[in-house]
């Protein structure tokens, strides 16, 4: 710091005499001992200026970095772990044969109320902790409402609903973690609107909706993992 202050103090007074002497040297086309002195001053001044510019750049970079937030850092690993648990329990149907699943590939999607997941690079490069966690919370609540509705539909057709119950449990755990994370950063927990859900007329409808929700839930888990890891890096949290 003392060196920086001396640089500023030493560099400024020499700029005027230096320009004057350089003009005289140019007019006389002579290089003597007296003319060398300002050149040494210029060299020292330029070095000093470069040093100050580097310090200024370092300050700007360090001030623009997000600061470490220990409270929110402690929440990322549990949330990521819970997303993995949800992924393992996101299958809401009993179909395991690929040929059977492929018969539904051309079937029109009917649940427009399911969360839309953004994958573009621009989205991931502009994540904000408060907004992203709020969106994550809203999406989790939406899936909870959809799976709870599916569970009721299965019960109405006497179909097994254990998978739906397990998914709801993991969604509830993840919801609590995200809720706690929002409170850690003093962010208001958003309200979740009730989705508009279609009528379920047949057992085939139940199967179709089960596959549709399962597929979108898998996409959501992939997206959530990527988002949480990105926020973890942005918050400069310790890796372990």
PDB file of C-alpha atoms in Angstrom:
ATOM      1  CA  UNK A   1       0.000   0.000   0.000  1.00  0.00           C
ATOM      2  CA  UNK A   2       2.846   2.396   0.834  1.00  0.00           C
ATOM      3  CA  UNK A   3       4.429   1.628  -2.554  1.00  0.00           C
ATOM      4  CA  UNK A   4       1.156   2.456  -4.296  1.00  0.00           C
ATOM      5  CA  UNK A   5       0.883   5.817  -2.536  1.00  0.00           C
ATOM      6  CA  UNK A   6       4.496   6.632  -3.405  1.00  0.00           C
ATOM      7  CA  UNK A   7       3.778   5.701  -7.046  1.00  0.00           C
ATOM      8  CA  UNK A   8       0.914   8.167  -7.224  1.00  0.00           C
ATOM      9  CA  UNK A   9       2.915  10.885  -5.492  1.00  0.00           C
ATOM     10  CA  UNK A  10       5.999  10.363  -7.655  1.00  0.00           C
ATOM     11  CA  UNK A  11       4.335   9.873 -11.019  1.00  0.00           C
ATOM     12  CA  UNK A  12       2.080  12.924 -11.244  1.00  0.00           C
ATOM     13  CA  UNK A  13       4.660  15.765 -10.777  1.00  0.00           C
ATOM     14  CA  UNK A  14       6.936  14.421 -13.530  1.00  0.00           C
ATOM     15  CA  UNK A  15       4.458  14.365 -16.368  1.00  0.00           C
ATOM     16  CA  UNK A  16       4.672  18.100 -17.112  1.00  0.00           C
ATOM     17  CA  UNK A  17       8.517  18.456 -17.019  1.00  0.00           C
ATOM     18  CA  UNK A  18       8.825  15.219 -18.979  1.00  0.00           C
ATOM     19  CA  UNK A  19       6.755  16.510 -21.875  1.00  0.00           C
ATOM     20  CA  UNK A  20       8.686  19.794 -21.867  1.00  0.00           C
ATOM     21  CA  UNK A  21      12.083  18.063 -21.863  1.00  0.00           C
ATOM     22  CA  UNK A  22      11.055  15.632 -24.601  1.00  0.00           C
ATOM     23  CA  UNK A  23      10.122  18.613 -26.767  1.00  0.00           C
ATOM     24  CA  UNK A  24      13.527  20.269 -26.128  1.00  0.00           C
ATOM     25  CA  UNK A  25      15.409  17.032 -26.861  1.00  0.00           C
ATOM     26  CA  UNK A  26      13.476  16.663 -30.088  1.00  0.00           C
ATOM     27  CA  UNK A  27      14.314  20.188 -31.185  1.00  0.00           C
ATOM     28  CA  UNK A  28      18.049  19.881 -30.421  1.00  0.00           C
ATOM     29  CA  UNK A  29      18.395  16.272 -31.593  1.00  0.00           C
ATOM     30  CA  UNK A  30      20.871  15.791 -28.762  1.00  0.00           C
ATOM     31  CA  UNK A  31      21.023  13.070 -26.133  1.00  0.00           C
ATOM     32  CA  UNK A  32      23.125  13.919 -23.106  1.00  0.00           C
ATOM     33  CA  UNK A  33      23.248  13.008 -19.467  1.00  0.00           C
ATOM     34  CA  UNK A  34      20.685  15.625 -18.593  1.00  0.00           C
ATOM     35  CA  UNK A  35      18.243  14.306 -21.184  1.00  0.00           C
ATOM     36  CA  UNK A  36      18.537  10.749 -19.866  1.00  0.00           C
ATOM     37  CA  UNK A  37      17.247  11.654 -16.415  1.00  0.00           C
ATOM     38  CA  UNK A  38      13.626  12.270 -17.448  1.00  0.00           C
ATOM     39  CA  UNK A  39      13.711   9.039 -19.457  1.00  0.00           C
ATOM     40  CA  UNK A  40      14.516   7.155 -16.261  1.00  0.00           C
ATOM     41  CA  UNK A  41      11.716   9.043 -14.576  1.00  0.00           C
ATOM     42  CA  UNK A  42       9.404   8.080 -17.440  1.00  0.00           C
ATOM     43  CA  UNK A  43      10.377   4.416 -17.101  1.00  0.00           C
ATOM     44  CA  UNK A  44       9.702   4.436 -13.362  1.00  0.00           C
ATOM     45  CA  UNK A  45       6.445   6.336 -13.859  1.00  0.00           C
ATOM     46  CA  UNK A  46       5.221   3.945 -16.533  1.00  0.00           C
ATOM     47  CA  UNK A  47       6.034   0.983 -14.324  1.00  0.00           C
ATOM     48  CA  UNK A  48       4.194   2.649 -11.474  1.00  0.00           C
ATOM     49  CA  UNK A  49       1.153   3.346 -13.660  1.00  0.00           C
ATOM     50  CA  UNK A  50       1.052  -0.260 -14.874  1.00  0.00           C
ATOM     51  CA  UNK A  51       1.186  -1.448 -11.288  1.00  0.00           C
ATOM     52  CA  UNK A  52      -1.736   0.792 -10.315  1.00  0.00           C
ATOM     53  CA  UNK A  53      -3.804  -0.346 -13.311  1.00  0.00           C
ATOM     54  CA  UNK A  54      -3.279  -3.990 -12.373  1.00  0.00           C
ATOM     55  CA  UNK A  55      -4.371  -3.264  -8.823  1.00  0.00           C
ATOM     56  CA  UNK A  56      -7.487  -1.490 -10.087  1.00  0.00           C
ATOM     57  CA  UNK A  57      -8.405  -4.471 -12.298  1.00  0.00           C
ATOM     58  CA  UNK A  58      -7.870  -6.853  -9.402  1.00  0.00           C
ATOM     59  CA  UNK A  59     -10.150  -4.756  -7.216  1.00  0.00           C
ATOM     60  CA  UNK A  60     -12.926  -4.704  -9.829  1.00  0.00           C
ATOM     61  CA  UNK A  61     -12.771  -8.486 -10.309  1.00  0.00           C
ATOM     62  CA  UNK A  62     -12.796  -9.237  -6.598  1.00  0.00           C
ATOM     63  CA  UNK A  63     -15.642  -6.820  -5.891  1.00  0.00           C
ATOM     64  CA  UNK A  64     -17.785  -8.320  -8.675  1.00  0.00           C
ATOM     65  CA  UNK A  65     -17.513 -11.865  -7.343  1.00  0.00           C
ATOM     66  CA  UNK A  66     -20.390 -13.179  -5.205  1.00  0.00           C
ATOM     67  CA  UNK A  67     -19.475 -13.466  -1.579  1.00  0.00           C
ATOM     68  CA  UNK A  68     -19.522 -16.742   0.256  1.00  0.00           C
ATOM     69  CA  UNK A  69     -22.789 -17.326   2.112  1.00  0.00           C
ATOM     70  CA  UNK A  70     -22.211 -20.085   4.697  1.00  0.00           C
ATOM     71  CA  UNK A  71     -25.908 -20.372   5.603  1.00  0.00           C
ATOM     72  CA  UNK A  72     -27.108 -21.132   2.073  1.00  0.00           C
ATOM     73  CA  UNK A  73     -23.992 -23.180   1.297  1.00  0.00           C
ATOM     74  CA  UNK A  74     -25.046 -25.714   3.903  1.00  0.00           C
ATOM     75  CA  UNK A  75     -28.337 -26.297   2.072  1.00  0.00           C
ATOM     76  CA  UNK A  76     -27.108 -27.197  -1.412  1.00  0.00           C
ATOM     77  CA  UNK A  77     -25.772 -30.668  -0.679  1.00  0.00           C
ATOM     78  CA  UNK A  78     -28.956 -31.853   1.102  1.00  0.00           C
ATOM     79  CA  UNK A  79     -31.087 -30.478  -1.730  1.00  0.00           C
ATOM     80  CA  UNK A  80     -28.971 -32.183  -4.409  1.00  0.00           C
ATOM     81  CA  UNK A  81     -29.088 -35.436  -2.432  1.00  0.00           C
ATOM     82  CA  UNK A  82     -32.874 -35.207  -2.131  1.00  0.00           C
ATOM     83  CA  UNK A  83     -33.214 -34.584  -5.878  1.00  0.00           C
ATOM     84  CA  UNK A  84     -31.306 -37.824  -6.484  1.00  0.00           C
ATOM     85  CA  UNK A  85     -33.698 -39.642  -4.156  1.00  0.00           C
ATOM     86  CA  UNK A  86     -36.618 -38.158  -6.062  1.00  0.00           C
ATOM     87  CA  UNK A  87     -35.101 -39.273  -9.352  1.00  0.00           C
ATOM     88  CA  UNK A  88     -34.910 -42.847  -8.087  1.00  0.00           C
ATOM     89  CA  UNK A  89     -38.602 -42.722  -7.140  1.00  0.00           C
ATOM     90  CA  UNK A  90     -40.016 -40.787 -10.081  1.00  0.00           C
ATOM     91  CA  UNK A  91     -41.468 -43.765 -11.949  1.00  0.00           C
ATOM     92  CA  UNK A  92     -45.237 -43.641 -11.484  1.00  0.00           C
ATOM     93  CA  UNK A  93     -46.231 -46.577 -13.697  1.00  0.00           C
ATOM     94  CA  UNK A  94     -45.544 -50.316 -13.882  1.00  0.00           C
ATOM     95  CA  UNK A  95     -44.365 -50.467 -17.488  1.00  0.00           C
ATOM     96  CA  UNK A  96     -40.790 -51.641 -17.875  1.00  0.00           C
ATOM     97  CA  UNK A  97     -40.682 -52.910 -21.457  1.00  0.00           C
ATOM     98  CA  UNK A  98     -39.416 -50.328 -23.940  1.00  0.00           C
ATOM     99  CA  UNK A  99     -41.793 -51.593 -26.590  1.00  0.00           C
ATOM    100  CA  UNK A 100     -44.722 -50.933 -24.281  1.00  0.00           C
ATOM    101  CA  UNK A 101     -43.488 -47.414 -23.496  1.00  0.00           C
ATOM    102  CA  UNK A 102     -42.892 -46.620 -27.147  1.00  0.00           C
ATOM    103  CA  UNK A 103     -46.590 -47.068 -27.871  1.00  0.00           C
ATOM    104  CA  UNK A 104     -47.130 -43.809 -25.969  1.00  0.00           C
ATOM    105  CA  UNK A 105     -44.484 -41.816 -27.849  1.00  0.00           C
ATOM    106  CA  UNK A 106     -46.961 -40.508 -30.402  1.00  0.00           C
ATOM    107  CA  UNK A 107     -49.739 -39.866 -27.897  1.00  0.00           C
ATOM    108  CA  UNK A 108     -50.558 -36.201 -27.490  1.00  0.00           C
ATOM    109  CA  UNK A 109     -49.504 -34.671 -24.166  1.00  0.00           C
ATOM    110  CA  UNK A 110     -52.557 -33.630 -22.185  1.00  0.00           C
ATOM    111  CA  UNK A 111     -51.081 -32.125 -19.021  1.00  0.00           C
ATOM    112  CA  UNK A 112     -50.285 -28.587 -20.122  1.00  0.00           C
ATOM    113  CA  UNK A 113     -50.182 -27.556 -16.469  1.00  0.00           C
ATOM    114  CA  UNK A 114     -46.927 -29.417 -15.757  1.00  0.00           C
ATOM    115  CA  UNK A 115     -43.908 -27.153 -15.101  1.00  0.00           C
ATOM    116  CA  UNK A 116     -41.988 -26.059 -18.189  1.00  0.00           C
ATOM    117  CA  UNK A 117     -38.259 -26.667 -17.812  1.00  0.00           C
ATOM    118  CA  UNK A 118     -35.766 -24.247 -19.402  1.00  0.00           C
ATOM    119  CA  UNK A 119     -32.589 -25.756 -20.834  1.00  0.00           C
ATOM    120  CA  UNK A 120     -31.042 -22.998 -22.951  1.00  0.00           C
ATOM    121  CA  UNK A 121     -27.505 -21.862 -22.194  1.00  0.00           C
ATOM    122  CA  UNK A 122     -28.614 -18.276 -21.647  1.00  0.00           C
ATOM    123  CA  UNK A 123     -30.805 -19.347 -18.753  1.00  0.00           C
ATOM    124  CA  UNK A 124     -28.053 -21.233 -16.940  1.00  0.00           C
ATOM    125  CA  UNK A 125     -25.571 -18.390 -17.416  1.00  0.00           C
ATOM    126  CA  UNK A 126     -27.839 -15.852 -15.702  1.00  0.00           C
ATOM    127  CA  UNK A 127     -29.041 -17.730 -12.619  1.00  0.00           C
ATOM    128  CA  UNK A 128     -29.866 -15.755  -9.478  1.00  0.00           C
ATOM    129  CA  UNK A 129     -30.074 -17.565  -6.156  1.00  0.00           C
ATOM    130  CA  UNK A 130     -33.297 -15.949  -4.959  1.00  0.00           C
ATOM    131  CA  UNK A 131     -35.218 -16.182  -8.253  1.00  0.00           C
ATOM    132  CA  UNK A 132     -33.997 -19.681  -9.102  1.00  0.00           C
ATOM    133  CA  UNK A 133     -34.826 -21.144  -5.686  1.00  0.00           C
ATOM    134  CA  UNK A 134     -38.249 -19.490  -5.840  1.00  0.00           C
ATOM    135  CA  UNK A 135     -38.901 -21.073  -9.245  1.00  0.00           C
ATOM    136  CA  UNK A 136     -37.654 -24.412  -7.946  1.00  0.00           C
ATOM    137  CA  UNK A 137     -40.072 -24.214  -5.032  1.00  0.00           C
ATOM    138  CA  UNK A 138     -43.020 -23.388  -7.317  1.00  0.00           C
ATOM    139  CA  UNK A 139     -42.187 -26.306  -9.628  1.00  0.00           C
ATOM    140  CA  UNK A 140     -41.918 -28.739  -6.717  1.00  0.00           C
ATOM    141  CA  UNK A 141     -45.303 -27.698  -5.395  1.00  0.00           C
ATOM    142  CA  UNK A 142     -46.807 -28.064  -8.861  1.00  0.00           C
ATOM    143  CA  UNK A 143     -45.474 -31.614  -9.166  1.00  0.00           C
ATOM    144  CA  UNK A 144     -46.810 -32.414  -5.702  1.00  0.00           C
ATOM    145  CA  UNK A 145     -50.292 -31.321  -6.759  1.00  0.00           C
ATOM    146  CA  UNK A 146     -50.088 -33.339  -9.980  1.00  0.00           C
ATOM    147  CA  UNK A 147     -48.869 -36.516  -8.293  1.00  0.00           C
ATOM    148  CA  UNK A 148     -51.439 -36.179  -5.512  1.00  0.00           C
ATOM    149  CA  UNK A 149     -54.140 -35.852  -8.185  1.00  0.00           C
ATOM    150  CA  UNK A 150     -52.722 -38.941  -9.935  1.00  0.00           C
ATOM    151  CA  UNK A 151     -52.761 -40.870  -6.670  1.00  0.00           C
ATOM    152  CA  UNK A 152     -56.476 -40.116  -6.254  1.00  0.00           C
ATOM    153  CA  UNK A 153     -57.159 -41.156  -9.859  1.00  0.00           C
ATOM    154  CA  UNK A 154     -55.381 -44.469  -9.297  1.00  0.00           C
ATOM    155  CA  UNK A 155     -57.402 -45.112  -6.176  1.00  0.00           C
ATOM    156  CA  UNK A 156     -60.628 -44.441  -8.083  1.00  0.00           C
ATOM    157  CA  UNK A 157     -59.744 -47.244 -10.529  1.00  0.00           C
ATOM    158  CA  UNK A 158     -58.373 -49.555  -7.824  1.00  0.00           C
ATOM    159  CA  UNK A 159     -54.839 -49.246  -9.191  1.00  0.00           C
ATOM    160  CA  UNK A 160     -51.769 -49.471  -6.928  1.00  0.00           C
ATOM    161  CA  UNK A 161     -50.597 -46.065  -5.731  1.00  0.00           C
ATOM    162  CA  UNK A 162     -47.484 -46.902  -3.688  1.00  0.00           C
ATOM    163  CA  UNK A 163     -45.203 -45.301  -6.298  1.00  0.00           C
ATOM    164  CA  UNK A 164     -47.184 -42.067  -6.164  1.00  0.00           C
ATOM    165  CA  UNK A 165     -47.021 -42.063  -2.364  1.00  0.00           C
ATOM    166  CA  UNK A 166     -43.245 -42.474  -2.438  1.00  0.00           C
ATOM    167  CA  UNK A 167     -42.854 -39.659  -4.975  1.00  0.00           C
ATOM    168  CA  UNK A 168     -45.023 -37.366  -2.881  1.00  0.00           C
ATOM    169  CA  UNK A 169     -42.880 -38.073   0.180  1.00  0.00           C
ATOM    170  CA  UNK A 170     -39.657 -37.125  -1.611  1.00  0.00           C
ATOM    171  CA  UNK A 171     -41.250 -34.039  -3.135  1.00  0.00           C
ATOM    172  CA  UNK A 172     -42.355 -32.985   0.351  1.00  0.00           C
ATOM    173  CA  UNK A 173     -38.824 -33.406   1.751  1.00  0.00           C
ATOM    174  CA  UNK A 174     -37.333 -31.418  -1.131  1.00  0.00           C
ATOM    175  CA  UNK A 175     -39.963 -28.726  -0.692  1.00  0.00           C
ATOM    176  CA  UNK A 176     -39.017 -28.288   2.971  1.00  0.00           C
ATOM    177  CA  UNK A 177     -35.330 -27.929   2.087  1.00  0.00           C
ATOM    178  CA  UNK A 178     -35.985 -25.299  -0.570  1.00  0.00           C
ATOM    179  CA  UNK A 179     -38.356 -23.493   1.790  1.00  0.00           C
ATOM    180  CA  UNK A 180     -35.631 -23.391   4.449  1.00  0.00           C
ATOM    181  CA  UNK A 181     -33.115 -22.148   1.865  1.00  0.00           C
ATOM    182  CA  UNK A 182     -35.401 -19.269   0.887  1.00  0.00           C
ATOM    183  CA  UNK A 183     -35.746 -18.301   4.526  1.00  0.00           C
ATOM    184  CA  UNK A 184     -31.946 -18.384   4.913  1.00  0.00           C
ATOM    185  CA  UNK A 185     -31.618 -15.649   2.291  1.00  0.00           C
ATOM    186  CA  UNK A 186     -34.668 -13.726   3.598  1.00  0.00           C
ATOM    187  CA  UNK A 187     -36.642 -14.419   0.440  1.00  0.00           C
ATOM    188  CA  UNK A 188     -40.427 -14.668   0.578  1.00  0.00           C
ATOM    189  CA  UNK A 189     -41.736 -18.165  -0.125  1.00  0.00           C
ATOM    190  CA  UNK A 190     -43.952 -17.917  -3.234  1.00  0.00           C
ATOM    191  CA  UNK A 191     -47.531 -19.103  -3.434  1.00  0.00           C
ATOM    192  CA  UNK A 192     -48.338 -21.931  -5.832  1.00  0.00           C
ATOM    193  CA  UNK A 193     -51.474 -21.635  -7.999  1.00  0.00           C
ATOM    194  CA  UNK A 194     -53.699 -24.687  -8.319  1.00  0.00           C
ATOM    195  CA  UNK A 195     -53.275 -26.341 -11.741  1.00  0.00           C
ATOM    196  CA  UNK A 196     -56.171 -27.001 -14.078  1.00  0.00           C
ATOM    197  CA  UNK A 197     -56.312 -30.797 -14.384  1.00  0.00           C
ATOM    198  CA  UNK A 198     -58.350 -32.875 -16.867  1.00  0.00           C
ATOM    199  CA  UNK A 199     -60.970 -35.443 -16.027  1.00  0.00           C
ATOM    200  CA  UNK A 200     -59.851 -39.065 -15.767  1.00  0.00           C
ATOM    201  CA  UNK A 201     -62.372 -41.294 -17.533  1.00  0.00           C
ATOM    202  CA  UNK A 202     -60.559 -44.612 -17.942  1.00  0.00           C
ATOM    203  CA  UNK A 203     -57.721 -46.676 -16.514  1.00  0.00           C
ATOM    204  CA  UNK A 204     -55.887 -46.013 -19.771  1.00  0.00           C
ATOM    205  CA  UNK A 205     -56.013 -42.286 -18.968  1.00  0.00           C
ATOM    206  CA  UNK A 206     -54.395 -43.038 -15.620  1.00  0.00           C
ATOM    207  CA  UNK A 207     -51.574 -44.913 -17.322  1.00  0.00           C
ATOM    208  CA  UNK A 208     -51.048 -42.150 -19.880  1.00  0.00           C
ATOM    209  CA  UNK A 209     -50.929 -39.464 -17.198  1.00  0.00           C
ATOM    210  CA  UNK A 210     -48.592 -41.605 -15.091  1.00  0.00           C
ATOM    211  CA  UNK A 211     -46.103 -41.833 -17.962  1.00  0.00           C
ATOM    212  CA  UNK A 212     -46.410 -38.150 -18.800  1.00  0.00           C
ATOM    213  CA  UNK A 213     -45.770 -37.009 -15.230  1.00  0.00           C
ATOM    214  CA  UNK A 214     -42.917 -39.502 -14.794  1.00  0.00           C
ATOM    215  CA  UNK A 215     -41.142 -38.282 -17.931  1.00  0.00           C
ATOM    216  CA  UNK A 216     -41.439 -34.643 -16.974  1.00  0.00           C
ATOM    217  CA  UNK A 217     -40.350 -35.387 -13.429  1.00  0.00           C
ATOM    218  CA  UNK A 218     -37.166 -36.984 -14.763  1.00  0.00           C
ATOM    219  CA  UNK A 219     -36.465 -33.853 -16.802  1.00  0.00           C
ATOM    220  CA  UNK A 220     -37.107 -31.767 -13.704  1.00  0.00           C
ATOM    221  CA  UNK A 221     -34.618 -33.801 -11.661  1.00  0.00           C
ATOM    222  CA  UNK A 222     -31.908 -33.359 -14.307  1.00  0.00           C
ATOM    223  CA  UNK A 223     -32.599 -29.632 -14.447  1.00  0.00           C
ATOM    224  CA  UNK A 224     -32.680 -29.254 -10.649  1.00  0.00           C
ATOM    225  CA  UNK A 225     -29.345 -31.003 -10.181  1.00  0.00           C
ATOM    226  CA  UNK A 226     -27.667 -28.800 -12.773  1.00  0.00           C
ATOM    227  CA  UNK A 227     -29.224 -25.628 -11.352  1.00  0.00           C
ATOM    228  CA  UNK A 228     -28.284 -26.396  -7.746  1.00  0.00           C
ATOM    229  CA  UNK A 229     -24.682 -27.226  -8.663  1.00  0.00           C
ATOM    230  CA  UNK A 230     -24.435 -24.009 -10.662  1.00  0.00           C
ATOM    231  CA  UNK A 231     -25.785 -21.956  -7.742  1.00  0.00           C
ATOM    232  CA  UNK A 232     -23.380 -23.752  -5.422  1.00  0.00           C
ATOM    233  CA  UNK A 233     -20.447 -22.660  -7.607  1.00  0.00           C
ATOM    234  CA  UNK A 234     -21.737 -19.127  -7.954  1.00  0.00           C
ATOM    235  CA  UNK A 235     -22.070 -18.831  -4.175  1.00  0.00           C
ATOM    236  CA  UNK A 236     -18.416 -19.945  -3.836  1.00  0.00           C
ATOM    237  CA  UNK A 237     -19.364 -22.728  -1.468  1.00  0.00           C
ATOM    238  CA  UNK A 238     -16.735 -25.257  -0.337  1.00  0.00           C
ATOM    239  CA  UNK A 239     -16.782 -28.438  -2.394  1.00  0.00           C
ATOM    240  CA  UNK A 240     -16.707 -30.671   0.661  1.00  0.00           C
TER     241      UNK A 240
END
